[in-house]
Amino acid sequence: MSLRSILLATSLMAAPAFADEADWTILFYAAGDNSAEESLMPDLADLGEGFRPGRGVEILVLVDRSPKFSTRPSVFGGDFEDTRLYRMTGGPAERLSGGDELPEITKTSTFEANMGDAKTLQRFIGYGKKHFPAKRYALIFYSHGNGCRWCPDNSHDDDSLYPGELSEVLTKDDSVDLMAFDVCSMGGIEVAYQFRPGNGGFQTDAIVASGSATFPWTYAGLVARLFPETVKDGEKAFPETALKLGNAIVEVLEVDRRQGELQGERIKQMIAQESWACLDLSHANAVKTAVDALARQLGESGERDRIEAIRGSGKPAMLNYLTREEGAWLREPYFDLFDLGDRIAKDESLSKRTRQLGQRLSETVDLMVKSSFGLSYYDGFQDGKHGIYIVFPDGGAMTNATKHWTRFGWYSPLDCRDQNRSFGNYAWCRDDAEAGNGRIENWFELLDAWFDSDEAGGSNGYSR
């Protein structure tokens, strides 16, 4: 379904501008043109009802709904299937016109935006920064995700957002202080590194994300924590920094999830597989340096078999996110990064140099993970250490005809947007490596050397 721009006369109306700079403007990107809408409307109701104005915080919501799931009465005053812009007020949400940034959206429009297009996100960020300026900005995504893409839009052929796409479209001026993913499985080092501070383009100081498939956040508990009914004179209850806000989100989620484990058996089993973390991206460069040093060592040491045994094959030994049943991890091999370094450091069968590099890796990851928790499914999970994953697939055969690595064409430094549901252009895979020089220089090149033929670029077109 293509974009349709219905430009009514009201589209020329100026969007509201507020002279006073807020402490925070929260940009809530509600990509609900998919099955995520089943929980979206109740969650937005909790967010709106719990928000308390006058605390130095503005909340803007760009919400896209689905014709398949839009039969519930809207918390915004009625049912709709299109894309609209709102400001939370503590009472009925205020419908907004999108100004110069989102001119197709007016107080009476029926515009269907593509929430899977990074240009839509960029325009929303630009709108928020111009009309609701603040000292700090938080960007919250609400939708689905799977580790390599998020916010699929059913009305636009499931077009989705990709890390490489955001880096290509968004600029440094679009940067935010905190980026939070209320979607599944975006808590990987590859995603965190993509948006690290100082990368020259779109960036963020901190990320809140999960390594696993998850339920949506509990917004009633979250707004109760962030907007208590009363505050002392002269105090501001809302967290003052990106890391404090991220830690507060993780804290609320942990309380809720641990209570949820006490519920019915089906809910208990699903919640038990959740993990969440707040990541300090100022340490992302140090983590990459540690991982790539380990990759170069493993490329020379001949210790591949032992490293793969540490990971596990068929049944993982390490902490593994998204596992639902034995063997299922083969589809989405997201393994805990601290656990990788820690297990290598403690494995006496490995060389001293390899163990030292494993120790260095676990120490740098520990600095990056500011707060985290994993529930009962993750035996041995250490809060504040575990919680961020790295892609580490098994290169073995899935069938007689198919190698597992061939399913990871999206995990690439190359432009892969011509492939179905892919984009590529991962800075994690590209940085600190030179294609074609015959050397293993970073983690991606190590995996490519282990699992792919270098003849004519192998299955993914990359020649080491």
Short mmCIF file of N, CA and C in Angstrom, two decimals, residues 185 187 210-213 270 272-275 310-340 343 374-381 386-394 404 408:
data_model
loop_
_atom_site.label_atom_id
_atom_site.label_comp_id
_atom_site.label_asym_id
_atom_site.label_seq_id
_atom_site.Cartn_x
_atom_site.Cartn_y
_atom_site.Cartn_z
N SER A 185 14.18 -8.14 21.28
CA SER A 185 15.46 -8.64 20.77
C SER A 185 16.43 -7.63 20.17
N GLY A 187 18.69 -5.90 21.94
CA GLY A 187 19.77 -5.65 22.89
C GLY A 187 21.09 -6.26 22.51
N SER A 210 16.08 -5.30 25.17
CA SER A 210 16.04 -6.68 25.63
C SER A 210 16.78 -7.57 24.64
N GLY A 211 17.39 -8.62 25.16
CA GLY A 211 18.00 -9.60 24.29
C GLY A 211 17.01 -10.62 23.79
N SER A 212 15.84 -10.69 24.42
CA SER A 212 14.91 -11.78 24.19
C SER A 212 13.60 -11.29 23.60
N ALA A 213 12.72 -12.24 23.29
CA ALA A 213 11.33 -11.92 23.00
C ALA A 213 10.66 -11.48 24.30
N MET A 270 6.66 -17.72 29.60
CA MET A 270 7.06 -16.69 28.65
C MET A 270 7.85 -15.58 29.33
N ALA A 272 9.51 -15.81 32.04
CA ALA A 272 10.75 -16.36 32.57
C ALA A 272 11.90 -16.26 31.58
N GLN A 273 11.60 -16.04 30.30
CA GLN A 273 12.64 -15.96 29.28
C GLN A 273 12.99 -14.52 28.91
N GLU A 274 12.55 -13.56 29.71
CA GLU A 274 12.85 -12.17 29.42
C GLU A 274 14.14 -11.72 30.09
N SER A 275 14.78 -10.75 29.46
CA SER A 275 15.94 -10.06 30.02
C SER A 275 15.89 -8.62 29.53
N ILE A 310 32.53 -23.91 23.72
CA ILE A 310 32.09 -23.01 24.78
C ILE A 310 30.71 -22.45 24.46
N ARG A 311 30.52 -22.08 23.20
CA ARG A 311 29.20 -21.60 22.79
C ARG A 311 28.17 -22.70 22.83
N GLY A 312 28.55 -23.88 22.37
CA GLY A 312 27.62 -25.00 22.26
C GLY A 312 27.15 -25.15 20.82
N SER A 313 26.70 -26.34 20.50
CA SER A 313 26.22 -26.62 19.16
C SER A 313 25.02 -27.56 19.27
N GLY A 314 23.89 -27.11 18.76
CA GLY A 314 22.67 -27.88 18.91
C GLY A 314 21.96 -27.56 20.20
N LYS A 315 22.69 -27.58 21.30
CA LYS A 315 22.16 -27.13 22.59
C LYS A 315 23.20 -26.20 23.19
N PRO A 316 22.90 -24.91 23.26
CA PRO A 316 23.92 -23.94 23.69
C PRO A 316 24.33 -24.11 25.14
N ALA A 317 25.61 -23.86 25.38
CA ALA A 317 26.13 -23.90 26.74
C ALA A 317 26.08 -22.51 27.38
N MET A 318 26.30 -21.47 26.57
CA MET A 318 26.29 -20.10 27.07
C MET A 318 24.88 -19.59 27.25
N LEU A 319 24.77 -18.43 27.92
CA LEU A 319 23.48 -17.74 28.01
C LEU A 319 23.07 -17.35 26.60
N ASN A 320 21.89 -17.81 26.20
CA ASN A 320 21.42 -17.65 24.83
C ASN A 320 20.02 -17.05 24.86
N TYR A 321 19.85 -15.93 24.16
CA TYR A 321 18.55 -15.26 24.13
C TYR A 321 17.71 -15.77 22.97
N LEU A 322 16.43 -15.79 23.16
CA LEU A 322 15.43 -16.21 22.18
C LEU A 322 15.28 -17.72 22.08
N THR A 323 15.96 -18.49 22.90
CA THR A 323 15.76 -19.93 22.89
C THR A 323 14.36 -20.26 23.39
N ARG A 324 13.64 -21.08 22.67
CA ARG A 324 12.34 -21.54 23.11
C ARG A 324 12.31 -23.05 23.28
N GLU A 325 13.15 -23.73 22.55
CA GLU A 325 13.21 -25.17 22.63
C GLU A 325 14.57 -25.62 22.12
N GLU A 326 14.95 -26.82 22.40
CA GLU A 326 16.26 -27.30 22.00
C GLU A 326 16.42 -27.19 20.49
N GLY A 327 17.51 -26.56 20.06
CA GLY A 327 17.78 -26.39 18.63
C GLY A 327 17.23 -25.11 18.05
N ALA A 328 16.26 -24.46 18.73
CA ALA A 328 15.65 -23.27 18.17
C ALA A 328 16.63 -22.11 18.07
N TRP A 329 17.67 -22.12 18.92
CA TRP A 329 18.64 -21.02 18.90
C TRP A 329 19.36 -20.92 17.56
N LEU A 330 19.34 -21.98 16.78
CA LEU A 330 20.01 -21.94 15.48
C LEU A 330 19.44 -20.83 14.60
N ARG A 331 18.19 -20.48 14.80
CA ARG A 331 17.57 -19.45 13.97
C ARG A 331 18.01 -18.06 14.39
N GLU A 332 18.21 -17.85 15.68
CA GLU A 332 18.56 -16.52 16.18
C GLU A 332 19.63 -16.66 17.26
N PRO A 333 20.87 -16.82 16.87
CA PRO A 333 21.93 -17.15 17.84
C PRO A 333 22.49 -15.91 18.53
N TYR A 334 21.75 -15.39 19.47
CA TYR A 334 22.17 -14.21 20.20
C TYR A 334 22.70 -14.67 21.57
N PHE A 335 24.02 -14.60 21.73
CA PHE A 335 24.67 -15.10 22.94
C PHE A 335 25.21 -13.96 23.78
N ASP A 336 25.12 -14.13 25.10
CA ASP A 336 25.53 -13.07 26.00
C ASP A 336 27.02 -12.78 25.87
N LEU A 337 27.33 -11.49 25.73
CA LEU A 337 28.71 -11.09 25.46
C LEU A 337 29.59 -11.18 26.70
N PHE A 338 29.06 -10.81 27.85
CA PHE A 338 29.85 -10.98 29.08
C PHE A 338 30.12 -12.46 29.32
N ASP A 339 29.14 -13.30 29.09
CA ASP A 339 29.30 -14.73 29.31
C ASP A 339 30.38 -15.30 28.40
N LEU A 340 30.45 -14.82 27.17
CA LEU A 340 31.49 -15.27 26.24
C LEU A 340 32.87 -14.96 26.80
N ARG A 343 33.63 -16.99 30.15
CA ARG A 343 33.91 -18.41 29.96
C ARG A 343 35.28 -18.63 29.31
N GLY A 374 17.84 -10.81 34.28
CA GLY A 374 17.32 -11.92 33.50
C GLY A 374 16.56 -12.83 34.44
N LEU A 375 15.46 -13.36 33.98
CA LEU A 375 14.60 -14.14 34.86
C LEU A 375 15.01 -15.60 34.89
N SER A 376 14.18 -16.45 35.44
CA SER A 376 14.59 -17.79 35.87
C SER A 376 15.08 -18.69 34.73
N TYR A 377 14.72 -18.38 33.51
CA TYR A 377 15.19 -19.19 32.39
C TYR A 377 16.71 -19.11 32.25
N TYR A 378 17.29 -17.98 32.64
CA TYR A 378 18.72 -17.74 32.44
C TYR A 378 19.49 -18.10 33.70
N ASP A 379 19.83 -19.35 33.81
CA ASP A 379 20.55 -19.84 34.98
C ASP A 379 21.92 -19.16 35.07
N GLY A 380 22.21 -18.57 36.20
CA GLY A 380 23.50 -17.92 36.41
C GLY A 380 23.57 -16.49 35.94
N PHE A 381 22.46 -15.91 35.51
CA PHE A 381 22.47 -14.52 35.06
C PHE A 381 22.91 -13.60 36.20
N HIS A 386 25.52 -9.45 32.77
CA HIS A 386 24.88 -10.04 31.60
C HIS A 386 23.78 -9.11 31.09
N GLY A 387 23.35 -9.34 29.84
CA GLY A 387 22.23 -8.56 29.34
C GLY A 387 22.42 -7.99 27.95
N ILE A 388 23.61 -8.10 27.37
CA ILE A 388 23.85 -7.65 26.01
C ILE A 388 24.41 -8.82 25.22
N TYR A 389 23.90 -9.02 24.01
CA TYR A 389 24.32 -10.19 23.24
C TYR A 389 25.24 -9.82 22.08
N ILE A 390 25.86 -10.86 21.51
CA ILE A 390 26.63 -10.76 20.29
C ILE A 390 26.16 -11.87 19.37
N VAL A 391 26.15 -11.60 18.07
CA VAL A 391 25.78 -12.62 17.10
C VAL A 391 26.92 -13.63 16.98
N PHE A 392 26.60 -14.92 17.24
CA PHE A 392 27.61 -15.98 17.18
C PHE A 392 26.94 -17.26 16.69
N PRO A 393 26.68 -17.36 15.39
CA PRO A 393 25.96 -18.53 14.87
C PRO A 393 26.83 -19.77 14.79
N ASP A 394 26.18 -20.87 14.56
CA ASP A 394 26.86 -22.13 14.28
C ASP A 394 27.01 -22.22 12.77
N HIS A 404 24.23 -22.83 7.75
CA HIS A 404 23.58 -21.87 8.63
C HIS A 404 24.02 -20.44 8.35
N PHE A 408 22.56 -15.42 7.33
CA PHE A 408 22.97 -14.20 7.99
C PHE A 408 23.55 -13.18 7.02
#
